[in-house]
CSV table of C-alpha atoms in Angstrom, one decimal:
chain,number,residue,atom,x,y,z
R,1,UNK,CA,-42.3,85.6,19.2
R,2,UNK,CA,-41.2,86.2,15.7
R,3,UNK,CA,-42.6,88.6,13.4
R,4,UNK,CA,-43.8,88.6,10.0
R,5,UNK,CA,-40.7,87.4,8.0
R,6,UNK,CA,-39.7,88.2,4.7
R,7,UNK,CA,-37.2,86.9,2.1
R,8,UNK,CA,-35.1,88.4,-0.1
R,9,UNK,CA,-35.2,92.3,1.6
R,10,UNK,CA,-33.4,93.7,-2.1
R,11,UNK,CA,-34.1,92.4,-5.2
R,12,UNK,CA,-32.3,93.8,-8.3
R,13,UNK,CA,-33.2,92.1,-11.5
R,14,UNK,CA,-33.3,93.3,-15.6
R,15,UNK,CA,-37.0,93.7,-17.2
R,16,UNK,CA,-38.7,90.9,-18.3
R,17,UNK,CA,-36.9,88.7,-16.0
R,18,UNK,CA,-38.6,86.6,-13.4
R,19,UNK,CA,-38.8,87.5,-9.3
R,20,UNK,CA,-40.9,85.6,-6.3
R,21,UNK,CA,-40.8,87.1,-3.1
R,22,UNK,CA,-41.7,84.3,0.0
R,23,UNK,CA,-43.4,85.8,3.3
R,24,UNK,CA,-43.7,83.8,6.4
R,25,UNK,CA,-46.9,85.2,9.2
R,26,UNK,CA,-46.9,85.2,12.7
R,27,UNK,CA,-47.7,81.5,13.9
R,28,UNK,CA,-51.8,81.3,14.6
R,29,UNK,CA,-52.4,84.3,12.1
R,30,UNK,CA,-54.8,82.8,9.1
R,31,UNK,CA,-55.1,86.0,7.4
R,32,UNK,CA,-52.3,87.1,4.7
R,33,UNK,CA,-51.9,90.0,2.9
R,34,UNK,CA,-49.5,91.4,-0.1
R,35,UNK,CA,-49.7,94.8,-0.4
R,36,UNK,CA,-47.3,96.9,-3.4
R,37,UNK,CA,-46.0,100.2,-2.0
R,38,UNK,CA,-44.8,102.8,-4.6
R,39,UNK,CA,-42.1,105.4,-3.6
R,40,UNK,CA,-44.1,108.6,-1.9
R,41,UNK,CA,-47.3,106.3,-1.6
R,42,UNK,CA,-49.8,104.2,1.0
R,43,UNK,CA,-49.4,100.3,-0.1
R,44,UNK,CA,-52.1,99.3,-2.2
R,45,UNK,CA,-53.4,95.5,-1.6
R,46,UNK,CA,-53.3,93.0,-4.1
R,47,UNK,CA,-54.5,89.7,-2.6
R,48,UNK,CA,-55.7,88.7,0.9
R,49,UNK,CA,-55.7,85.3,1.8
R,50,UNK,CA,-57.9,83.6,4.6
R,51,UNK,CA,-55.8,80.4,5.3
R,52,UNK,CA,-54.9,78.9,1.3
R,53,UNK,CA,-57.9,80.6,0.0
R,54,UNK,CA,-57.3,83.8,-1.5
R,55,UNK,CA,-60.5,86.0,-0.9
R,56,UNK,CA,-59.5,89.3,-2.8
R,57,UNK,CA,-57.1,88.8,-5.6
R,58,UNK,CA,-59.2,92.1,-7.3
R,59,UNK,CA,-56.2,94.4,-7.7
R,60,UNK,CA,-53.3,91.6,-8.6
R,61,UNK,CA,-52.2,92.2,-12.1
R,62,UNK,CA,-53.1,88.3,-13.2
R,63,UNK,CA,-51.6,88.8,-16.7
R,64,UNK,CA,-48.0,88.9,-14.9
R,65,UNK,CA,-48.7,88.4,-11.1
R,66,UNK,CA,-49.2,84.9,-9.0
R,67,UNK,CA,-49.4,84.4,-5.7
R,68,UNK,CA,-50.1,81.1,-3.8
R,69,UNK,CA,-50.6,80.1,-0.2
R,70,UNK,CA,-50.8,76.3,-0.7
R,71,UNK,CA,-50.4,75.0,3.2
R,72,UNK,CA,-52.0,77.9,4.6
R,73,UNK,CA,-49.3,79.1,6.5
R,74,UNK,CA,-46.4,80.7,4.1
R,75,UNK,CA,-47.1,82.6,0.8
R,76,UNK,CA,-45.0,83.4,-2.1
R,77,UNK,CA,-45.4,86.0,-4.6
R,78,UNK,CA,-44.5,85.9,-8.2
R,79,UNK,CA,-43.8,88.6,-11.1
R,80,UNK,CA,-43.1,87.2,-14.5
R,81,UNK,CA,-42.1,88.8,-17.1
R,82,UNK,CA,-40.7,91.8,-14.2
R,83,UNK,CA,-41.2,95.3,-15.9
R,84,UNK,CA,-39.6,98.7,-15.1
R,85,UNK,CA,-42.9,99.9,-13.7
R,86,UNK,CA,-43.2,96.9,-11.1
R,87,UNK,CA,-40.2,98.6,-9.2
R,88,UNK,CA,-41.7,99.1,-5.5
R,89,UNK,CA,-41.7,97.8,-2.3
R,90,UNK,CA,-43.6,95.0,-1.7
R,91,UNK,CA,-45.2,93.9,1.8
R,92,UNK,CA,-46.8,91.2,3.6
R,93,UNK,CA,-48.7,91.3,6.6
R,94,UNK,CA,-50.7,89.1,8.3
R,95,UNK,CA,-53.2,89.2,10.9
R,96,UNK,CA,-55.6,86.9,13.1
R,97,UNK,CA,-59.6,87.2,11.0
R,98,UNK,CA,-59.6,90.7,10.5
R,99,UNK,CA,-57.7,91.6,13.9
R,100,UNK,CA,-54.5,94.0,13.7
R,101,UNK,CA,-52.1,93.7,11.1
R,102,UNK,CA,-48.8,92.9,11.2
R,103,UNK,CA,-46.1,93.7,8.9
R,104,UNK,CA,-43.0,92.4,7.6
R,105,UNK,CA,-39.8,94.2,6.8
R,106,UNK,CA,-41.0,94.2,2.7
R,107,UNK,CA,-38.9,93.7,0.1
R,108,UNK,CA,-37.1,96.4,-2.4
R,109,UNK,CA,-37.4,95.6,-6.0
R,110,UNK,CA,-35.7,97.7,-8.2
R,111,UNK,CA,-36.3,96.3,-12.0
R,112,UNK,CA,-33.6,98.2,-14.8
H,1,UNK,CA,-62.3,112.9,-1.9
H,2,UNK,CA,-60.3,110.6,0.1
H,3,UNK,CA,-62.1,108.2,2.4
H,4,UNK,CA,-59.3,108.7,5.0
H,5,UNK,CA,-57.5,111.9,5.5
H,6,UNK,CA,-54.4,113.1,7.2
H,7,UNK,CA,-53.3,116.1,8.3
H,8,UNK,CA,-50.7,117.8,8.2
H,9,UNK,CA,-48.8,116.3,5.3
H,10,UNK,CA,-45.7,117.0,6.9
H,11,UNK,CA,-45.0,118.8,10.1
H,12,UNK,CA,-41.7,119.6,11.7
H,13,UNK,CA,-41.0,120.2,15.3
H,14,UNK,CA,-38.4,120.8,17.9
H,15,UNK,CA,-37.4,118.1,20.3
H,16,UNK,CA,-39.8,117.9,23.1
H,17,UNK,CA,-43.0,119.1,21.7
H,18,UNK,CA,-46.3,117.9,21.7
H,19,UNK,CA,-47.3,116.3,18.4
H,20,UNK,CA,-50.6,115.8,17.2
H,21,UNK,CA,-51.7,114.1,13.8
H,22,UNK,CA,-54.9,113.9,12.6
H,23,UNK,CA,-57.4,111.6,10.8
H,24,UNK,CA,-60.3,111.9,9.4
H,25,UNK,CA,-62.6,109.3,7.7
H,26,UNK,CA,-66.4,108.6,5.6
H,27,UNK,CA,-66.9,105.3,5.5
H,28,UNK,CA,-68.3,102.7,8.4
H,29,UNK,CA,-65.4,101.2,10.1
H,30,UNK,CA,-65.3,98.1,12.3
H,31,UNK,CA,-61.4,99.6,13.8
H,32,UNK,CA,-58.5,102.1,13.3
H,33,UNK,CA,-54.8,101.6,12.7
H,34,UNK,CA,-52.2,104.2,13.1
H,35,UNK,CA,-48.8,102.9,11.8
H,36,UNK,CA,-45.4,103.6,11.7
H,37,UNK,CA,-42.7,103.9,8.5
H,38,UNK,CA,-39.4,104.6,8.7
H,39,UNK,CA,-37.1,106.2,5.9
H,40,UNK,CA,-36.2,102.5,4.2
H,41,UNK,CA,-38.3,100.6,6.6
H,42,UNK,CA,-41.1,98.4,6.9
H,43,UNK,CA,-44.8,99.1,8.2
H,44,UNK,CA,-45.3,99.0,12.2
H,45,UNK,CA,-48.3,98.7,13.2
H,46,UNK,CA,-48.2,101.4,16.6
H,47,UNK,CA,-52.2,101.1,17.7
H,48,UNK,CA,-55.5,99.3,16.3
H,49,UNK,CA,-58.6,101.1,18.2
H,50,UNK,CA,-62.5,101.1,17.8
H,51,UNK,CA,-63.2,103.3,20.7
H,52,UNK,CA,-61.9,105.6,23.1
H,53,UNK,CA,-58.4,105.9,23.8
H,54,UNK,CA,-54.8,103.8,23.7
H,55,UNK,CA,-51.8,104.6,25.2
H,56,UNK,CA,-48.0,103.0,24.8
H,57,UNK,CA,-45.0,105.1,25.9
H,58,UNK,CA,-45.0,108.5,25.0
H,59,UNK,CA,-47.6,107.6,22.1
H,60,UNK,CA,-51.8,108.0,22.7
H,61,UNK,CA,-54.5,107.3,20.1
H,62,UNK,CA,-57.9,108.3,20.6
H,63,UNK,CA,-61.0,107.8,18.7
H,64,UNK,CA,-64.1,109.5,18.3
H,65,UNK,CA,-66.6,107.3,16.6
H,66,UNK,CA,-69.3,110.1,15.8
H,67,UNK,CA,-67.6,112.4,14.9
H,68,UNK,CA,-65.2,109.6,12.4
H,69,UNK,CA,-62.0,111.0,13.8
H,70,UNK,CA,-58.8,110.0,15.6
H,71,UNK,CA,-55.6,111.1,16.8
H,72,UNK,CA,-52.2,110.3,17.5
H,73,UNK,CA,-50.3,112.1,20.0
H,74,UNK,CA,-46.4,112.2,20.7
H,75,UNK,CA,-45.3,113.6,24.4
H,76,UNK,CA,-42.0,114.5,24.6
H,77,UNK,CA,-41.1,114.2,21.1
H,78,UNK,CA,-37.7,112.8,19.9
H,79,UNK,CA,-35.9,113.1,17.0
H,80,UNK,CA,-36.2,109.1,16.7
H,81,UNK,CA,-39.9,109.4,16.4
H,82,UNK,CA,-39.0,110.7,13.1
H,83,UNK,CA,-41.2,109.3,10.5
H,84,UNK,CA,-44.1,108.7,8.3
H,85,UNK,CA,-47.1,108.2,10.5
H,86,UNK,CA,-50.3,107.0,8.5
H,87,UNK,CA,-53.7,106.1,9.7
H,88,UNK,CA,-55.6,103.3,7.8
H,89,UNK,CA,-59.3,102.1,8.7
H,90,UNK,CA,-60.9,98.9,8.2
H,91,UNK,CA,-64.2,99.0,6.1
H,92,UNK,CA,-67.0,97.3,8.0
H,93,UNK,CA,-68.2,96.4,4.4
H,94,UNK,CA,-65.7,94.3,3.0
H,95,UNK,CA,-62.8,94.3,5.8
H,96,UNK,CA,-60.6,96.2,3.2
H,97,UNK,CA,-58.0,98.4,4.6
H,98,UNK,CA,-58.3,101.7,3.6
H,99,UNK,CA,-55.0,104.1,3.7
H,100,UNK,CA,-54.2,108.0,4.5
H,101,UNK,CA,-51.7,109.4,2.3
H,102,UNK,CA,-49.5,109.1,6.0
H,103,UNK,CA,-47.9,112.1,8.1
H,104,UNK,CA,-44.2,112.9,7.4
H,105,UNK,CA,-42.6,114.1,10.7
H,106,UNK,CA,-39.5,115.5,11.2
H,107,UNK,CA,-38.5,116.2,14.8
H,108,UNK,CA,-35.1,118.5,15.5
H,109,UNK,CA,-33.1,118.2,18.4
Protein backbone atom coordinates (compact mmCIF):
# COMPACT_ATOMS: atom_id res chain seq x y z
CA UNK A 1 0.00 0.00 0.00
CA UNK A 2 1.26 3.37 -0.66
CA UNK A 3 2.14 5.85 1.71
CA UNK A 4 1.44 9.38 2.28
CA UNK A 5 2.72 11.04 -0.88
CA UNK A 6 4.07 14.29 -1.45
CA UNK A 7 4.90 16.55 -4.41
CA UNK A 8 7.49 18.68 -5.06
CA UNK A 9 10.25 17.21 -2.12
CA UNK A 10 12.61 20.73 -2.82
CA UNK A 11 11.23 23.87 -3.48
CA UNK A 12 13.56 26.87 -4.11
CA UNK A 13 11.83 30.00 -4.92
CA UNK A 14 12.73 34.21 -4.41
CA UNK A 15 10.49 36.07 -1.62
CA UNK A 16 7.37 37.20 -2.42
CA UNK A 17 6.92 34.71 -5.07
CA UNK A 18 4.19 32.11 -5.01
CA UNK A 19 4.62 28.10 -3.85
CA UNK A 20 1.71 25.22 -3.34
CA UNK A 21 2.72 22.05 -2.12
CA UNK A 22 -0.05 18.92 -3.05
CA UNK A 23 -0.20 15.94 -0.50
CA UNK A 24 -1.88 12.75 -1.36
CA UNK A 25 -3.19 10.30 2.16
CA UNK A 26 -3.22 6.76 2.49
CA UNK A 27 -6.54 5.54 0.68
CA UNK A 28 -9.54 5.13 3.57
CA UNK A 29 -7.63 7.88 5.81
CA UNK A 30 -10.30 10.94 6.30
CA UNK A 31 -8.14 12.82 8.51
CA UNK A 32 -5.28 15.28 6.96
CA UNK A 33 -2.94 17.19 8.52
CA UNK A 34 -0.14 20.01 7.42
CA UNK A 35 2.16 20.47 9.87
CA UNK A 36 5.45 23.36 9.23
CA UNK A 37 8.68 22.06 10.72
CA UNK A 38 11.53 24.57 11.41
CA UNK A 39 15.18 23.53 11.32
CA UNK A 40 16.09 22.10 15.11
CA UNK A 41 12.27 21.98 15.90
CA UNK A 42 8.94 19.52 16.49
CA UNK A 43 6.39 20.39 13.40
CA UNK A 44 3.84 22.75 14.52
CA UNK A 45 0.20 22.01 12.90
CA UNK A 46 -1.46 24.40 10.92
CA UNK A 47 -4.76 22.90 9.62
CA UNK A 48 -6.40 19.50 10.18
CA UNK A 49 -8.90 18.45 7.89
CA UNK A 50 -11.71 15.76 8.61
CA UNK A 51 -12.62 14.78 5.05
CA UNK A 52 -13.00 18.58 3.01
CA UNK A 53 -13.79 20.16 6.20
CA UNK A 54 -10.95 21.76 7.76
CA UNK A 55 -11.60 21.58 11.69
CA UNK A 56 -8.44 23.49 13.06
CA UNK A 57 -7.08 26.01 10.67
CA UNK A 58 -6.07 28.10 14.27
CA UNK A 59 -2.30 28.30 13.60
CA UNK A 60 -2.38 28.88 9.58
CA UNK A 61 -1.11 32.21 8.86
CA UNK A 62 -4.55 33.23 6.70
CA UNK A 63 -3.01 36.65 5.60
CA UNK A 64 -0.53 34.51 3.27
CA UNK A 65 -1.45 30.83 3.82
CA UNK A 66 -4.48 28.61 1.95
CA UNK A 67 -4.99 25.26 2.08
CA UNK A 68 -7.98 23.38 0.49
CA UNK A 69 -9.21 19.76 0.51
CA UNK A 70 -12.04 20.14 -2.04
CA UNK A 71 -12.83 16.16 -2.75
CA UNK A 72 -11.84 15.00 0.50
CA UNK A 73 -9.20 12.89 -0.50
CA UNK A 74 -5.94 15.14 -1.71
CA UNK A 75 -4.99 18.60 -0.27
CA UNK A 76 -2.83 21.34 -1.44
CA UNK A 77 -1.19 23.94 0.34
CA UNK A 78 -0.52 27.39 -0.73
CA UNK A 79 1.98 30.33 0.35
CA UNK A 80 1.50 33.62 -1.41
CA UNK A 81 3.44 36.20 -1.25
CA UNK A 82 6.52 33.39 0.04
CA UNK A 83 8.79 35.27 2.56
CA UNK A 84 12.32 34.40 3.87
CA UNK A 85 10.93 33.34 7.21
CA UNK A 86 8.45 30.64 5.62
CA UNK A 87 11.69 28.60 4.78
CA UNK A 88 10.95 25.08 6.57
CA UNK A 89 9.84 21.80 5.95
CA UNK A 90 6.51 21.27 5.50
CA UNK A 91 4.56 17.87 6.23
CA UNK A 92 1.48 16.08 5.67
CA UNK A 93 0.17 13.31 7.37
CA UNK A 94 -2.90 11.65 7.49
CA UNK A 95 -4.58 9.27 9.62
CA UNK A 96 -7.98 7.26 9.97
CA UNK A 97 -10.46 9.65 12.92
CA UNK A 98 -7.83 10.33 15.23
CA UNK A 99 -6.02 6.80 14.85
CA UNK A 100 -2.01 6.89 14.12
CA UNK A 101 -0.54 9.19 11.96
CA UNK A 102 1.11 8.84 8.95
CA UNK A 103 3.62 10.86 7.34
CA UNK A 104 4.76 11.90 4.11
CA UNK A 105 8.32 12.44 2.93
CA UNK A 106 7.59 16.68 3.44
CA UNK A 107 8.80 19.00 1.33
CA UNK A 108 12.04 21.49 1.64
CA UNK A 109 11.33 25.04 1.01
CA UNK A 110 14.11 27.22 1.04
CA UNK A 111 12.77 30.97 0.05
CA UNK A 112 16.07 33.58 -0.84
CA UNK B 1 6.78 23.87 31.23
CA UNK B 2 6.50 21.65 28.42
CA UNK B 3 3.41 19.32 28.31
CA UNK B 4 5.64 16.60 26.80
CA UNK B 5 9.16 16.06 27.72
CA UNK B 6 12.12 14.16 26.52
CA UNK B 7 15.03 13.08 27.86
CA UNK B 8 18.09 13.03 27.13
CA UNK B 9 18.33 15.68 24.47
CA UNK B 10 20.92 13.89 22.82
CA UNK B 11 22.62 10.69 23.81
CA UNK B 12 25.37 8.80 22.13
CA UNK B 13 26.20 5.19 22.33
CA UNK B 14 28.39 2.40 21.18
CA UNK B 15 27.08 -0.16 18.75
CA UNK B 16 25.23 -2.74 20.62
CA UNK B 17 23.92 -1.03 23.66
CA UNK B 18 20.74 -0.76 25.18
CA UNK B 19 18.95 2.48 24.56
CA UNK B 20 16.42 4.00 26.49
CA UNK B 21 14.58 7.35 25.81
CA UNK B 22 12.19 8.79 27.85
CA UNK B 23 8.88 10.73 27.96
CA UNK B 24 7.18 12.43 30.19
CA UNK B 25 3.76 14.21 29.90
CA UNK B 26 0.66 16.54 31.99
CA UNK B 27 -2.06 16.59 30.08
CA UNK B 28 -4.99 13.66 29.60
CA UNK B 29 -4.14 11.68 26.62
CA UNK B 30 -6.35 9.35 24.60
CA UNK B 31 -2.69 7.56 23.00
CA UNK B 32 1.19 7.91 22.51
CA UNK B 33 3.29 8.23 19.45
CA UNK B 34 7.02 7.67 19.35
CA UNK B 35 8.37 8.66 15.83
CA UNK B 36 11.22 8.48 13.86
CA UNK B 37 13.39 11.44 11.87
CA UNK B 38 16.14 10.94 10.01
CA UNK B 39 18.91 13.68 9.11
CA UNK B 40 16.91 15.10 5.79
CA UNK B 41 13.97 12.78 6.22
CA UNK B 42 10.56 12.67 6.76
CA UNK B 43 8.48 11.67 10.06
CA UNK B 44 7.98 7.73 10.70
CA UNK B 45 5.66 6.99 12.77
CA UNK B 46 7.55 3.70 14.85
CA UNK B 47 4.61 2.94 17.63
CA UNK B 48 1.06 4.56 18.72
CA UNK B 49 0.22 3.05 22.34
CA UNK B 50 -2.45 3.78 25.14
CA UNK B 51 -1.44 1.01 27.40
CA UNK B 52 1.11 -1.34 28.25
CA UNK B 53 3.73 -2.34 26.01
CA UNK B 54 4.67 -2.69 21.93
CA UNK B 55 7.20 -4.39 20.42
CA UNK B 56 8.63 -4.36 16.56
CA UNK B 57 12.20 -5.66 15.87
CA UNK B 58 14.66 -4.62 18.18
CA UNK B 59 12.36 -1.55 19.15
CA UNK B 60 9.75 -1.71 22.57
CA UNK B 61 7.53 1.02 23.79
CA UNK B 62 5.85 0.89 26.93
CA UNK B 63 3.45 3.02 28.72
CA UNK B 64 2.55 3.76 32.09
CA UNK B 65 -0.70 5.63 32.21
CA UNK B 66 -0.46 6.71 36.08
CA UNK B 67 2.36 7.59 36.26
CA UNK B 68 2.05 9.73 32.42
CA UNK B 69 5.18 8.17 31.15
CA UNK B 70 6.67 6.07 28.35
CA UNK B 71 9.57 4.56 26.91
CA UNK B 72 11.31 3.55 23.90
CA UNK B 73 13.87 0.97 24.03
CA UNK B 74 16.58 -0.04 21.33
CA UNK B 75 18.26 -3.74 21.84
CA UNK B 76 21.13 -4.14 20.06
CA UNK B 77 21.58 -0.81 18.87
CA UNK B 78 22.99 0.06 15.35
CA UNK B 79 24.48 2.76 13.97
CA UNK B 80 21.39 2.96 11.38
CA UNK B 81 19.11 3.58 14.30
CA UNK B 82 20.72 6.80 14.17
CA UNK B 83 18.25 9.56 14.59
CA UNK B 84 15.93 12.01 16.08
CA UNK B 85 13.43 10.03 18.18
CA UNK B 86 10.46 12.20 19.41
CA UNK B 87 7.47 11.29 21.39
CA UNK B 88 4.12 13.20 20.69
CA UNK B 89 0.69 12.59 22.68
CA UNK B 90 -2.75 13.07 21.57
CA UNK B 91 -4.78 15.50 23.82
CA UNK B 92 -8.04 13.74 24.87
CA UNK B 93 -9.40 17.34 24.80
CA UNK B 94 -9.21 18.48 21.48
CA UNK B 95 -7.24 15.47 19.60
CA UNK B 96 -4.30 17.88 19.09
CA UNK B 97 -1.00 16.36 18.77
CA UNK B 98 1.28 17.61 21.22
CA UNK B 99 5.21 17.24 20.44
CA UNK B 100 8.59 16.57 22.62
CA UNK B 101 11.43 18.59 21.49
CA UNK B 102 12.60 14.77 20.11
CA UNK B 103 15.80 12.68 21.18
CA UNK B 104 19.00 13.05 18.97
CA UNK B 105 20.83 9.69 18.94
CA UNK B 106 23.95 8.93 17.72
CA UNK B 107 25.00 5.36 17.77
CA UNK B 108 28.99 4.42 16.94
CA UNK B 109 30.06 1.39 15.56
Amino acid sequence: EAGVVQSPRYKIIEKKQPVAFWCNPISGHNTLYWYRQNLGQGPELLIRYENEEAVDDSQLPKDRFSAERLKGVDSTLKIQPAELGDSAVYLCASSFDFYEQYFGPGTRLTVT
Amino acid sequence: KNEVEQSPQNLTAQEGEFITINCSYSVGISALHWLQQHPGGGIVSLFMLSSGKKKHGRLIATINIQEKHSSLHITASHPRDSAVYICAVIEDSNYQLIWGAGTKLIIKP
